[in-house]
mmCIF file of C-alpha atoms in Angstrom:
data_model
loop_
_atom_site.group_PDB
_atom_site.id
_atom_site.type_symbol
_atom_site.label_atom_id
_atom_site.label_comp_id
_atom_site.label_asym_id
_atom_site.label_seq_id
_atom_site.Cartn_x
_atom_site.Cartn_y
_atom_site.Cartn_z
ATOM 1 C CA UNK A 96 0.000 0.000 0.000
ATOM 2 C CA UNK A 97 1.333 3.326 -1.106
ATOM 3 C CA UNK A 98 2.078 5.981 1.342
ATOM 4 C CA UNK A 99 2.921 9.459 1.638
ATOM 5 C CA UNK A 100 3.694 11.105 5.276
ATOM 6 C CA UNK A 101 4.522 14.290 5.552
ATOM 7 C CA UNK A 102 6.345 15.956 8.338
ATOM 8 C CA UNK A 103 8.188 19.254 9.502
ATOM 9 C CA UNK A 104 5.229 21.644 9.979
ATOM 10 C CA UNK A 105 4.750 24.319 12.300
ATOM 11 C CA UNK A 106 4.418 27.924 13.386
ATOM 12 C CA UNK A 107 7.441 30.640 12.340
ATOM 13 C CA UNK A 108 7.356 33.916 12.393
ATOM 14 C CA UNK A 109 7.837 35.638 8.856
ATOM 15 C CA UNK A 110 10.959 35.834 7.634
ATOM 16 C CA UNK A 111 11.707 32.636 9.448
ATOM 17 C CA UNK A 112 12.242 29.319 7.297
ATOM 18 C CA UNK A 113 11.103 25.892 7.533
ATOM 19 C CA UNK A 114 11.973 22.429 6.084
ATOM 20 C CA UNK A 115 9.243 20.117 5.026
ATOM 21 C CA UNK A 116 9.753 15.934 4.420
ATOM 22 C CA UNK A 117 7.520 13.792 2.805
ATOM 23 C CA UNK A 118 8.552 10.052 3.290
ATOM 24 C CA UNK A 119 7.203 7.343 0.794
ATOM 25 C CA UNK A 120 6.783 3.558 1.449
ATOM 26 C CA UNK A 121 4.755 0.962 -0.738
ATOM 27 C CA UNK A 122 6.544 1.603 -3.744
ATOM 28 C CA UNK A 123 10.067 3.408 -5.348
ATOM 29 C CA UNK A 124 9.535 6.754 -5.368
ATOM 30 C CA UNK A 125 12.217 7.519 -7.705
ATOM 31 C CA UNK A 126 9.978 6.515 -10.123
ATOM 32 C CA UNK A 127 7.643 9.142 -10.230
ATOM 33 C CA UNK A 128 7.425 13.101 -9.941
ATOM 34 C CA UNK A 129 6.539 14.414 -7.115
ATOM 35 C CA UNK A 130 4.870 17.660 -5.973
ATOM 36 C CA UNK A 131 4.021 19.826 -2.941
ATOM 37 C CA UNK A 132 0.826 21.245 -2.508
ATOM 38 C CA UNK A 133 -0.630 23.864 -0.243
ATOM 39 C CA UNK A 134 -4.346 24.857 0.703
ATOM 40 C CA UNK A 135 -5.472 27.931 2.471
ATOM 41 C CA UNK A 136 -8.681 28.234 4.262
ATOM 42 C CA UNK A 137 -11.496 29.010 1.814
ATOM 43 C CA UNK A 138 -8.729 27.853 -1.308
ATOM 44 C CA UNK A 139 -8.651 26.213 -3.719
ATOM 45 C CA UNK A 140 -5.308 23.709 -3.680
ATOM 46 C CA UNK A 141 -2.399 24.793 -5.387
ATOM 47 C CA UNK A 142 0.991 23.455 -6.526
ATOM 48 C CA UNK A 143 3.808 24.876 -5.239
ATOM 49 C CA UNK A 144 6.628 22.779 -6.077
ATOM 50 C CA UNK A 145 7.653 19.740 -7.933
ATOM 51 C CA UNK A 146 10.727 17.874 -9.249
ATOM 52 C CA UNK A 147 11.348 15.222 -11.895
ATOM 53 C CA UNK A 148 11.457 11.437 -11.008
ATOM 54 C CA UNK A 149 15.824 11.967 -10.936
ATOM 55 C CA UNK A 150 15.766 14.957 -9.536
ATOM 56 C CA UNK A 151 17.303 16.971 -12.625
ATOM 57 C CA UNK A 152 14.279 19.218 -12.970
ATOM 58 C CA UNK A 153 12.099 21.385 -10.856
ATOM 59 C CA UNK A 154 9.471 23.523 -10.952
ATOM 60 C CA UNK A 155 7.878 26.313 -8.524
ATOM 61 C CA UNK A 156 4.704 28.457 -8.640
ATOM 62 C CA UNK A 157 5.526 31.770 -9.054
ATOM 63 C CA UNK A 158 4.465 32.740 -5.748
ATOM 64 C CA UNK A 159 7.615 30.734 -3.992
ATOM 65 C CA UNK A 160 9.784 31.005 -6.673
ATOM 66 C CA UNK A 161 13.586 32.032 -5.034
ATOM 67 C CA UNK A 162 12.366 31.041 -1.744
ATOM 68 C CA UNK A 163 11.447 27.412 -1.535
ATOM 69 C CA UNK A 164 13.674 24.869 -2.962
ATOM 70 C CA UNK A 165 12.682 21.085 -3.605
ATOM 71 C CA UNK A 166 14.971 18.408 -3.431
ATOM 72 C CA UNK A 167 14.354 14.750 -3.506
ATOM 73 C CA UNK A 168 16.702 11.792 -2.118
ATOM 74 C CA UNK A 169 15.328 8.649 -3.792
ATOM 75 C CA UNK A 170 17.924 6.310 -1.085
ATOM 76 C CA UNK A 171 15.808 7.530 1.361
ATOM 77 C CA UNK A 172 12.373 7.630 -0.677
ATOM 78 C CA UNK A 173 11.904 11.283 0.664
ATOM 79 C CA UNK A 174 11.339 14.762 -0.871
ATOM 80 C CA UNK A 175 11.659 17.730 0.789
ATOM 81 C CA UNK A 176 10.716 21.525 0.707
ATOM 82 C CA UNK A 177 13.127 23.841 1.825
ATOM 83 C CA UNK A 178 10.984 27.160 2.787
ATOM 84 C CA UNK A 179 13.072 30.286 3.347
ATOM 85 C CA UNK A 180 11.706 33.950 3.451
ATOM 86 C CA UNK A 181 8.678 33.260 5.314
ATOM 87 C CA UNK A 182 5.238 35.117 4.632
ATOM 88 C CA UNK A 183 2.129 35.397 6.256
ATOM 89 C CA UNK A 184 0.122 34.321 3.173
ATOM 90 C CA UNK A 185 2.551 30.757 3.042
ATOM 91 C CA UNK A 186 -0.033 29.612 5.888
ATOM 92 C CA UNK A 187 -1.681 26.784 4.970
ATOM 93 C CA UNK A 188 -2.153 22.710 4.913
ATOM 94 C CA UNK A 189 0.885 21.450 2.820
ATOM 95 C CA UNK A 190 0.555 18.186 0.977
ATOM 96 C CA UNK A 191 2.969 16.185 -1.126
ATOM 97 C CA UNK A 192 1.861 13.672 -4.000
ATOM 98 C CA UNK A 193 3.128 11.292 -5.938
ATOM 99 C CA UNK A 194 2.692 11.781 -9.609
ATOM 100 C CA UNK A 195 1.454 9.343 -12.395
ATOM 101 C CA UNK A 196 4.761 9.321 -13.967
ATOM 102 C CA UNK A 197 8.816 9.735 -14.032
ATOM 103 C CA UNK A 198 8.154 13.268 -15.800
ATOM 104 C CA UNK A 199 6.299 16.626 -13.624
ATOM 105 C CA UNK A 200 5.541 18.966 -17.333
ATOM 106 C CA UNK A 201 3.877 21.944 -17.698
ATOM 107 C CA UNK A 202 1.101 20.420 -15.862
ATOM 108 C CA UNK A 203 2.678 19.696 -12.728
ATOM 109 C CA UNK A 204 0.667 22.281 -10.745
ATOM 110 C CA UNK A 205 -1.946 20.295 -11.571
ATOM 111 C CA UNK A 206 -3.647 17.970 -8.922
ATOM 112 C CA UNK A 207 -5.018 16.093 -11.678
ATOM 113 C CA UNK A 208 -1.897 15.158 -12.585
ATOM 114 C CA UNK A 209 -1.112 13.025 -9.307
ATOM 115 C CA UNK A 210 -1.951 10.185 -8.140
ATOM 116 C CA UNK A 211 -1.284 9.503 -4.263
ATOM 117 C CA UNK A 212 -1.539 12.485 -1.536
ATOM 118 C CA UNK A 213 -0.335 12.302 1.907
ATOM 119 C CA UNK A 214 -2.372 14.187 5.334
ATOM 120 C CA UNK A 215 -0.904 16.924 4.776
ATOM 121 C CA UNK A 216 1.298 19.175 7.874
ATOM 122 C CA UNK A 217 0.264 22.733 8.626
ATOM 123 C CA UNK A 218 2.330 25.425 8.147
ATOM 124 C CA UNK A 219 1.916 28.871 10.148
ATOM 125 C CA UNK A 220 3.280 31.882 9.758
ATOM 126 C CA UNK A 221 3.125 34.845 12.099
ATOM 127 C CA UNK A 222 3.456 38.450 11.524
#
């Protein structure tokens, strides 16, 4: 059974930086591109982040571009999202997914385009 757990939530104040891990069992997840979502209260679910089944391309929203940085290490079957520069509107439920195949696209922000979700962890950020 395929599952996604994600981990490293919590409150910061802005400006403040946080490091998010999302740790796959039931299957190789170097096989498949992977994403990090986020939903607001009220929101509709966006991508934020994803990166290529090897790990040689990425993609952000533009909203977290030159502040977040994905990274994946497929030994460990865990991706992560480094979150620097901290804002108020970065509060939300994050989620990481597992996509349907080895390559994210121009449709990675997609949620259509994934196929397994973890529980998400909440991130908070204080003014």
């Amino acid at each position: 059974q395929v599952r996604l757990v994600e981990s490293g939530g919590g409150q910061v104040q802005a400006g403040g930086s946080l490091r998010l891990s999302c740790a796959a069992s039931g299957y190789t997840s170097g096989s498949n591109c992977m994403g990090w979502f986020r939903q607001a209260p009220g929101k509709e679910r966006e991508g934020v982040a994803a990166i290529s089944a090897g790990g040689g391309e990425t993609y952000y929203a533009d909203s977290v571009e030159g502040r977040f940085t994905i990274s994946r290490d497929n030994a460990k079957n865990t991706v992560y999202l480094l979150m620097n520069s901290l804002k108020p509107e970065d509060t939300a439920m994050y989620y990481c997914a597992a996509g349907w195949s080895s390559w994210c696209g121009g449709g990675w922000s997609s949620k259509f385009e994934y196929s397994y979700w973890g529980q998400g962890t909440q991130v908070t950020v204080s003014s």
